[in-house]
């Protein structure tokens, strides 16, 4: 690992200036659980690491009067899944935040870092995208907002400029009877990168019919990908088996996976379908008021039942 | 169906200790004061408080840090190496290559346990003309810190001529395959065939006439199986620190399974007499067979000679995967025949095992263990060692036997299914016992295979039903048995008596799995003192007699025997001193459970120790021995799995391991061995593999992607300790470290077969493989 300068600014303006000074040779660091690993193994070299955890605004979780929530870019996962308003309104995001790494990683890792790292396998990106999350970005010329669903442009690539900083992720107020669910497939029960993942979100009318839906897949294309056909297949139904099957087929058709050490093309395509079906069923059940355990909760229950 | 007529009666005394769901049931009596109890281990406090000094913790004045430059190619000729730019980097103190090593002779050297070809050993440490696998060491730098060393490594210019390579067994044995060592010819059944191929050796073991016997079989089952290269997965990375002193003596500090083996190999590679090398064993964070060979020790020594300073080298995890010795992958064909009443009558097998970059694999042990659980009159096994462009393989717990059992125990399962017999009953009906002939010729000594199978059958787990599967899943149960012969080898122990009645015990066996405790306990039992009164120390190679590696499940047995002998030597001397105090003849003094007695007089060991000064001074008891009475061990695994048929994911629900320990000196560490091997077996079965890309490069070189099982992947492991005493040890000790990893992979495969009706022919049986087997993808 090469030497680099470590700085810890106290404001967004200072951080942006520190990034802008060394275009492409400086990067923001939140939890560092991606960045430090990349530096250590030599996948990336930098002259300057800008630690953003000292910026007050980036450490806040703000619940708006309309029920929307703004999560600062340096807020670690454990604060996300322990936050009552997020747990109540955005269980899909809780699903994701509670499976990133293990307990130690969750004490550091952030949703912002997960998003800015731009990995196709990032577990929080589908969950954020399906609820219409927006990235709040600061740069030398001010602030802009950008939808999370279009934030990633390729493996490790995002719309962020070299001199831009992610300030927060803004979750719009959820419509009534709307919930998300995220499921990923990993061969082990913890500490793995998704072979495939699916985030689903639905809104129901009072009669229990799906009026809106979104599905975003992880790990089956160069970026997280949205599957509008899966949403179309489930909208107007009550989540009957045939509708779930149709959504599953749409996901399989949309997947553009590769074969690597984590899984094969065929396996990932197949899993896109299975996970879409299961994530949609879970989201619908949640929207109906049923308790659907997150992946994390589920395997803990499973593990203790067998002990 | 089962007849017991031809089985010896269950040997007595048999002791069964069973840990079921946390409840600790000790079925039989304890005859001993110390043996069989569970004292706190002597090294425990240091380890849990972080005081223990592991290899990587070694600190010396003036220490430099080294880094090794490794081949990016799988197979290439080194055309030139230019270190000039690297030498110019400020902070660099030394750079070495193979040119700094003495020219190694192409000859076999004896290293106490097994041996090796000196040229291959030397070339594996620093490549001479060829790099034979990705990660093969080429040069090394010593600098003021590891970052400078790393930067300098990057400036070493190596010109390569890339050569075609072979990545796995089937490709390596195919007609016209590129040759890893073009000059080598195949030896077959002891003769040089003169044929150039990647098969370096073909061996055969045969008893009777299996071809004729198959004709008498009513039912035959057979199959072909492959297993991939896996790593031992020890957590502490490979390391070495060395100082080459001005007087020409070399000291190495290293975490190793065998300080004498490390000393001897380092001396051989450096061309030094053993008297000039001292190995100081540091605490070791796991080895499992992978910390017997030396990789960094000679390199650190060369860097120290060149710099005049001590030099430390520690591998990264990626280096550990790519440049140390993993367990070989294998390819086997196995066939068994039985009569319709369930008697095994014939067996044949071919086992190909990868040796990696240099000749020599675990094939021999695989061949010896394959049929050992059974009584078969006519059997044959052919074994082949195969070169590939992968790291030179090394032992991993019961080396070779797990790969063989993965094949044979699935075929046995198929045969039981075809016969409609219970799998444990079928194994019991055919179980080997004392006097059964082994395929390599000798007869089984007293062994506990039948007792282990009987305990397996009687266990609540085997008697339970599978329960209700979760929605979308299927459940199944599998059983398998495995055997490991265990080994003896030399050991030395010295025991000195302190005036306060405690003793110090000095030993040469490095402690990987609690052996300080189990050896101290054996001495304590003989001396009649508490385990806590023994203070054990693992010392360097200048401070104790020769001791073989901690491996082969030998340490509690062989070093334990040395401790027993040394303790008896102490007692003999103490008896004479007590006689002096009492003014009686030594013949009149006896020693029993810590007390010396003559007539009505009695004196405790502690009081006797207080009299040493006035009766002739200090007492030390010593023993160095090379015992031959080791006894083999059987283990079974019963496991229940639940498979999500849509995703192909297997969850192990329940696991019971039953093993013959001979005698459990410290039952907690025996259970720990069973449980550790089970956890490793679950990983080997379901998720671990060297994943190679099309160029033959391992791509999953981190513990994130080399999938060792996590705590959530391993259920509670129920352990049952069976004790069929080994007549070759006064307390009956057999080794326990290895037999337990032999059956897990086959047991999981049999459980999967039971759950979803498909036979798995390859490891790992990961979700993708299950979906393939089911025809889903
Ligand atoms: C053991 C382990 C297990 C893991 N398991 C998972 C897993 O299960 N699922 C998963 O998705 N990931 C996993 N990861 C990856 C990683 O933990 C996550 O991606 C995490 O969310 C990253 O957050 P961070 O705050 O640590 O990011 P950092 O490492 O700090 O940053 C990641 C990237 O984002 C950039 N960045 C961070 N903050 C900002 C900002 N405010 N503005 C602009 N750019 C920014 C950084 O420059 C860097 O390029 C794992 C990592 C480890 C080490």
CSV table of N, CA, C and O in Angstrom, one decimal, chain A residues 1-3 40 185-193 195 245 259-264 266-267 270-271 274-275 277-278 296 299-300 302-303 306-307, chain B residues 21 147 150 470 642 644 646-647 649 651-653 687 691 699-700 703-716 767-768 771-772 776-777:
chain,number,residue,atom,x,y,z
A,1,UNK,N,0.9,-1.2,0.0
A,1,UNK,CA,0.0,0.0,0.0
A,1,UNK,C,0.9,1.2,0.0
A,1,UNK,O,1.8,1.3,0.8
A,2,UNK,N,0.6,2.2,-0.9
A,2,UNK,CA,1.4,3.4,-0.9
A,2,UNK,C,0.9,4.4,0.1
A,2,UNK,O,-0.2,4.3,0.6
A,3,UNK,N,1.8,5.4,0.4
A,3,UNK,CA,1.4,6.5,1.4
A,3,UNK,C,0.3,7.3,0.8
A,3,UNK,O,0.2,7.5,-0.4
A,40,UNK,N,-5.6,-1.2,0.2
A,40,UNK,CA,-4.7,-2.2,0.7
A,40,UNK,C,-4.3,-3.3,-0.3
A,40,UNK,O,-3.1,-3.6,-0.4
A,185,UNK,N,-29.2,-13.7,-2.7
A,185,UNK,CA,-28.8,-15.1,-2.6
A,185,UNK,C,-27.3,-15.2,-2.4
A,185,UNK,O,-26.5,-14.6,-3.2
A,186,UNK,N,-26.9,-15.8,-1.3
A,186,UNK,CA,-25.5,-16.1,-1.0
A,186,UNK,C,-25.3,-17.6,-0.6
A,186,UNK,O,-26.3,-18.1,0.0
A,187,UNK,N,-24.2,-18.2,-1.0
A,187,UNK,CA,-24.1,-19.7,-0.7
A,187,UNK,C,-24.0,-19.9,0.8
A,187,UNK,O,-24.4,-21.0,1.3
A,188,UNK,N,-23.4,-19.0,1.5
A,188,UNK,CA,-23.3,-19.2,3.0
A,188,UNK,C,-24.5,-18.4,3.6
A,188,UNK,O,-25.3,-17.8,2.9
A,189,UNK,N,-24.5,-18.3,4.9
A,189,UNK,CA,-25.6,-17.6,5.5
A,189,UNK,C,-25.2,-16.2,6.0
A,189,UNK,O,-26.0,-15.4,6.5
A,190,UNK,N,-23.9,-15.9,5.8
A,190,UNK,CA,-23.4,-14.5,6.2
A,190,UNK,C,-22.1,-14.3,5.5
A,190,UNK,O,-21.4,-15.3,5.1
A,191,UNK,N,-21.6,-13.0,5.5
A,191,UNK,CA,-20.3,-12.7,5.0
A,191,UNK,C,-20.1,-13.2,3.6
A,191,UNK,O,-19.2,-13.9,3.3
A,192,UNK,N,-21.0,-12.8,2.7
A,192,UNK,CA,-20.8,-13.1,1.3
A,192,UNK,C,-21.3,-12.0,0.4
A,192,UNK,O,-22.1,-11.2,0.9
A,193,UNK,N,-20.8,-11.9,-0.8
A,193,UNK,CA,-21.3,-10.9,-1.7
A,193,UNK,C,-22.4,-11.6,-2.5
A,193,UNK,O,-22.3,-12.7,-3.0
A,195,UNK,N,-24.7,-13.3,-5.0
A,195,UNK,CA,-24.7,-14.0,-6.3
A,195,UNK,C,-25.7,-13.3,-7.2
A,195,UNK,O,-25.5,-13.0,-8.3
A,245,UNK,N,-45.2,-15.5,-11.0
A,245,UNK,CA,-44.4,-16.3,-12.1
A,245,UNK,C,-44.1,-15.3,-13.2
A,245,UNK,O,-43.0,-15.4,-13.8
A,259,UNK,N,-20.5,-15.1,-15.7
A,259,UNK,CA,-20.0,-16.2,-14.9
A,259,UNK,C,-18.7,-15.7,-14.2
A,259,UNK,O,-17.8,-15.2,-14.9
A,260,UNK,N,-18.7,-15.9,-12.9
A,260,UNK,CA,-17.4,-15.6,-12.2
A,260,UNK,C,-17.3,-16.6,-11.0
A,260,UNK,O,-18.1,-17.5,-10.9
A,261,UNK,N,-16.4,-16.3,-10.1
A,261,UNK,CA,-16.2,-17.2,-9.0
A,261,UNK,C,-17.4,-17.2,-8.0
A,261,UNK,O,-17.5,-18.1,-7.2
A,262,UNK,N,-18.3,-16.2,-8.1
A,262,UNK,CA,-19.4,-16.2,-7.2
A,262,UNK,C,-20.6,-16.9,-7.8
A,262,UNK,O,-21.6,-17.2,-7.0
A,263,UNK,N,-20.7,-17.2,-9.0
A,263,UNK,CA,-21.8,-17.9,-9.6
A,263,UNK,C,-21.8,-17.9,-11.1
A,263,UNK,O,-21.0,-17.1,-11.7
A,264,UNK,N,-22.6,-18.7,-11.7
A,264,UNK,CA,-22.6,-18.8,-13.2
A,264,UNK,C,-23.7,-18.0,-13.7
A,264,UNK,O,-24.7,-17.6,-13.0
A,266,UNK,N,-26.1,-18.9,-15.8
A,266,UNK,CA,-27.4,-19.6,-15.7
A,266,UNK,C,-27.9,-19.6,-14.3
A,266,UNK,O,-29.1,-19.4,-14.1
A,267,UNK,N,-27.0,-19.7,-13.3
A,267,UNK,CA,-27.5,-19.7,-11.9
A,267,UNK,C,-28.0,-18.3,-11.6
A,267,UNK,O,-29.1,-18.2,-11.0
A,270,UNK,N,-31.4,-17.7,-13.3
A,270,UNK,CA,-32.4,-18.5,-12.6
A,270,UNK,C,-32.8,-17.8,-11.2
A,270,UNK,O,-34.0,-17.6,-10.9
A,271,UNK,N,-31.7,-17.4,-10.5
A,271,UNK,CA,-32.0,-16.7,-9.2
A,271,UNK,C,-32.7,-15.4,-9.3
A,271,UNK,O,-33.4,-15.0,-8.4
A,274,UNK,N,-36.3,-16.3,-9.1
A,274,UNK,CA,-36.7,-16.8,-7.8
A,274,UNK,C,-36.7,-15.7,-6.8
A,274,UNK,O,-37.7,-15.5,-6.0
A,275,UNK,N,-35.7,-14.8,-6.8
A,275,UNK,CA,-35.6,-13.8,-5.8
A,275,UNK,C,-36.7,-12.7,-6.1
A,275,UNK,O,-37.3,-12.1,-5.1
A,277,UNK,N,-39.6,-13.1,-7.4
A,277,UNK,CA,-40.9,-13.7,-7.0
A,277,UNK,C,-41.0,-13.6,-5.4
A,277,UNK,O,-42.0,-13.2,-4.9
A,278,UNK,N,-39.9,-14.0,-4.8
A,278,UNK,CA,-40.0,-14.0,-3.3
A,278,UNK,C,-40.0,-12.6,-2.7
A,278,UNK,O,-40.7,-12.4,-1.7
A,296,UNK,N,-31.7,-11.5,7.3
A,296,UNK,CA,-30.8,-11.6,8.5
A,296,UNK,C,-31.6,-12.3,9.6
A,296,UNK,O,-31.2,-13.3,10.2
A,299,UNK,N,-32.4,-16.1,8.9
A,299,UNK,CA,-31.5,-17.2,9.1
A,299,UNK,C,-31.0,-17.3,10.6
A,299,UNK,O,-30.6,-18.3,11.0
A,300,UNK,N,-31.2,-16.1,11.3
A,300,UNK,CA,-30.9,-16.3,12.7
A,300,UNK,C,-31.9,-17.2,13.4
A,300,UNK,O,-31.6,-18.0,14.2
A,302,UNK,N,-33.6,-19.4,11.9
A,302,UNK,CA,-33.4,-20.8,11.4
A,302,UNK,C,-32.2,-21.4,12.2
A,302,UNK,O,-32.3,-22.6,12.6
A,303,UNK,N,-31.2,-20.7,12.4
A,303,UNK,CA,-30.0,-21.2,13.0
A,303,UNK,C,-30.3,-21.6,14.5
A,303,UNK,O,-29.9,-22.7,15.0
A,306,UNK,N,-32.3,-24.8,15.0
A,306,UNK,CA,-31.7,-26.1,14.7
A,306,UNK,C,-30.6,-26.4,15.8
A,306,UNK,O,-30.0,-27.4,15.8
A,307,UNK,N,-30.4,-25.5,16.7
A,307,UNK,CA,-29.4,-25.7,17.7
A,307,UNK,C,-30.0,-26.5,18.9
A,307,UNK,O,-31.2,-26.5,19.2
B,21,UNK,N,-26.5,-32.1,22.5
B,21,UNK,CA,-27.2,-30.8,22.7
B,21,UNK,C,-26.8,-30.2,24.1
B,21,UNK,O,-27.6,-29.8,24.9
B,147,UNK,N,6.1,-1.7,3.2
B,147,UNK,CA,5.7,-0.9,2.1
B,147,UNK,C,6.8,-0.6,1.2
B,147,UNK,O,6.7,-0.7,-0.1
B,150,UNK,N,7.6,-3.8,-0.6
B,150,UNK,CA,6.6,-4.0,-1.7
B,150,UNK,C,6.9,-3.1,-2.9
B,150,UNK,O,6.8,-3.6,-4.0
B,470,UNK,N,-39.1,-27.1,6.0
B,470,UNK,CA,-39.7,-25.7,5.8
B,470,UNK,C,-40.3,-25.8,4.4
B,470,UNK,O,-39.9,-26.5,3.5
B,642,UNK,N,-31.2,-29.8,4.9
B,642,UNK,CA,-32.4,-29.3,4.3
B,642,UNK,C,-32.0,-28.5,3.1
B,642,UNK,O,-31.2,-27.6,3.1
B,644,UNK,N,-33.1,-26.1,-0.2
B,644,UNK,CA,-34.1,-25.2,-0.8
B,644,UNK,C,-34.0,-25.6,-2.3
B,644,UNK,O,-33.0,-25.3,-3.0
B,646,UNK,N,-35.5,-24.6,-4.9
B,646,UNK,CA,-35.5,-23.5,-5.9
B,646,UNK,C,-34.1,-22.8,-6.1
B,646,UNK,O,-33.8,-22.4,-7.1
B,647,UNK,N,-33.4,-22.7,-5.0
B,647,UNK,CA,-32.1,-22.0,-5.0
B,647,UNK,C,-30.9,-23.0,-5.0
B,647,UNK,O,-29.8,-22.6,-5.2
B,649,UNK,N,-29.7,-24.3,-2.3
B,649,UNK,CA,-28.9,-24.1,-1.1
B,649,UNK,C,-29.1,-25.2,0.0
B,649,UNK,O,-30.3,-25.5,0.3
B,651,UNK,N,-28.7,-26.4,3.8
B,651,UNK,CA,-28.4,-26.0,5.2
B,651,UNK,C,-28.2,-27.3,6.0
B,651,UNK,O,-29.0,-28.2,5.9
B,652,UNK,N,-27.1,-27.4,6.7
B,652,UNK,CA,-26.9,-28.6,7.6
B,652,UNK,C,-27.7,-28.3,8.9
B,652,UNK,O,-27.5,-27.3,9.5
B,653,UNK,N,-28.6,-29.2,9.1
B,653,UNK,CA,-29.5,-29.0,10.3
B,653,UNK,C,-29.0,-29.7,11.6
B,653,UNK,O,-29.1,-29.1,12.7
B,687,UNK,N,-18.8,-25.5,0.2
B,687,UNK,CA,-18.5,-24.2,-0.3
B,687,UNK,C,-17.1,-23.9,-0.6
B,687,UNK,O,-16.8,-22.9,-1.4
B,691,UNK,N,-11.1,-21.6,-6.9
B,691,UNK,CA,-11.8,-21.3,-8.1
B,691,UNK,C,-10.8,-20.8,-9.1
B,691,UNK,O,-10.2,-19.7,-8.9
B,699,UNK,N,-8.9,-17.2,-8.5
B,699,UNK,CA,-9.5,-15.8,-8.4
B,699,UNK,C,-10.1,-15.5,-7.1
B,699,UNK,O,-10.2,-14.3,-6.7
B,700,UNK,N,-10.4,-16.5,-6.3
B,700,UNK,CA,-11.0,-16.2,-5.0
B,700,UNK,C,-10.0,-16.3,-3.9
B,700,UNK,O,-10.0,-17.1,-2.9
B,703,UNK,N,-10.6,-14.4,2.1
B,703,UNK,CA,-11.5,-15.2,2.9
B,703,UNK,C,-13.0,-14.7,2.7
B,703,UNK,O,-13.9,-15.3,3.2
B,704,UNK,N,-13.2,-13.6,1.9
B,704,UNK,CA,-14.5,-13.3,1.5
B,704,UNK,C,-15.0,-14.3,0.5
B,704,UNK,O,-16.2,-14.7,0.5
B,705,UNK,N,-14.2,-14.6,-0.5
B,705,UNK,CA,-14.6,-15.4,-1.6
B,705,UNK,C,-14.2,-16.9,-1.5
B,705,UNK,O,-14.7,-17.7,-2.2
B,706,UNK,N,-13.2,-17.2,-0.7
B,706,UNK,CA,-12.8,-18.6,-0.4
B,706,UNK,C,-13.7,-18.9,0.8
B,706,UNK,O,-13.5,-18.5,1.9
B,707,UNK,N,-14.8,-19.6,0.5
B,707,UNK,CA,-15.9,-19.6,1.5
B,707,UNK,C,-15.8,-20.7,2.6
B,707,UNK,O,-16.3,-21.8,2.5
B,708,UNK,N,-15.0,-20.3,3.6
B,708,UNK,CA,-15.0,-21.1,4.8
B,708,UNK,C,-16.4,-21.0,5.4
B,708,UNK,O,-17.0,-20.0,5.3
B,709,UNK,N,-16.9,-22.0,6.1
B,709,UNK,CA,-18.2,-21.9,6.6
B,709,UNK,C,-18.2,-20.9,7.8
B,709,UNK,O,-17.2,-20.7,8.5
B,710,UNK,N,-19.3,-20.2,7.9
B,710,UNK,CA,-19.4,-19.2,9.1
B,710,UNK,C,-20.2,-20.0,10.2
B,710,UNK,O,-20.7,-21.1,10.0
B,711,UNK,N,-20.3,-19.3,11.3
B,711,UNK,CA,-21.0,-19.9,12.4
B,711,UNK,C,-22.5,-20.2,12.1
B,711,UNK,O,-23.0,-21.2,12.6
B,712,UNK,N,-23.0,-19.5,11.1
B,712,UNK,CA,-24.4,-19.7,10.7
B,712,UNK,C,-24.5,-20.9,9.8
B,712,UNK,O,-25.6,-21.4,9.5
B,713,UNK,N,-23.4,-21.4,9.3
B,713,UNK,CA,-23.5,-22.5,8.3
B,713,UNK,C,-23.2,-23.9,9.0
B,713,UNK,O,-23.3,-24.9,8.4
B,714,UNK,N,-22.8,-23.8,10.3
B,714,UNK,CA,-22.5,-25.0,11.0
B,714,UNK,C,-23.5,-25.2,12.2
B,714,UNK,O,-23.6,-24.3,13.0
B,715,UNK,N,-24.1,-26.3,12.2
B,715,UNK,CA,-25.1,-26.5,13.4
B,715,UNK,C,-24.3,-26.9,14.6
B,715,UNK,O,-23.1,-27.1,14.6
B,716,UNK,N,-25.0,-27.1,15.7
B,716,UNK,CA,-24.4,-27.7,16.9
B,716,UNK,C,-23.9,-29.0,16.5
B,716,UNK,O,-24.6,-29.8,15.9
B,767,UNK,N,-24.7,-24.4,-4.2
B,767,UNK,CA,-26.0,-24.3,-4.7
B,767,UNK,C,-26.1,-24.4,-6.3
B,767,UNK,O,-27.0,-25.0,-6.8
B,768,UNK,N,-25.1,-23.9,-7.0
B,768,UNK,CA,-25.0,-24.0,-8.4
B,768,UNK,C,-25.0,-25.5,-8.8
B,768,UNK,O,-25.7,-25.9,-9.8
B,771,UNK,N,-28.3,-27.1,-8.3
B,771,UNK,CA,-29.3,-26.8,-9.4
B,771,UNK,C,-29.0,-27.5,-10.7
B,771,UNK,O,-29.9,-28.0,-11.4
B,772,UNK,N,-27.7,-27.7,-11.0
B,772,UNK,CA,-27.3,-28.5,-12.1
B,772,UNK,C,-27.7,-29.9,-12.0
B,772,UNK,O,-28.3,-30.5,-12.9
B,776,UNK,N,-32.2,-28.0,-13.0
B,776,UNK,CA,-32.9,-26.6,-13.0
B,776,UNK,C,-32.2,-25.7,-14.0
B,776,UNK,O,-32.8,-24.8,-14.6
B,777,UNK,N,-30.8,-25.7,-14.0
B,777,UNK,CA,-30.1,-24.8,-14.8
B,777,UNK,C,-29.1,-25.7,-15.7
B,777,UNK,O,-28.9,-26.8,-15.4
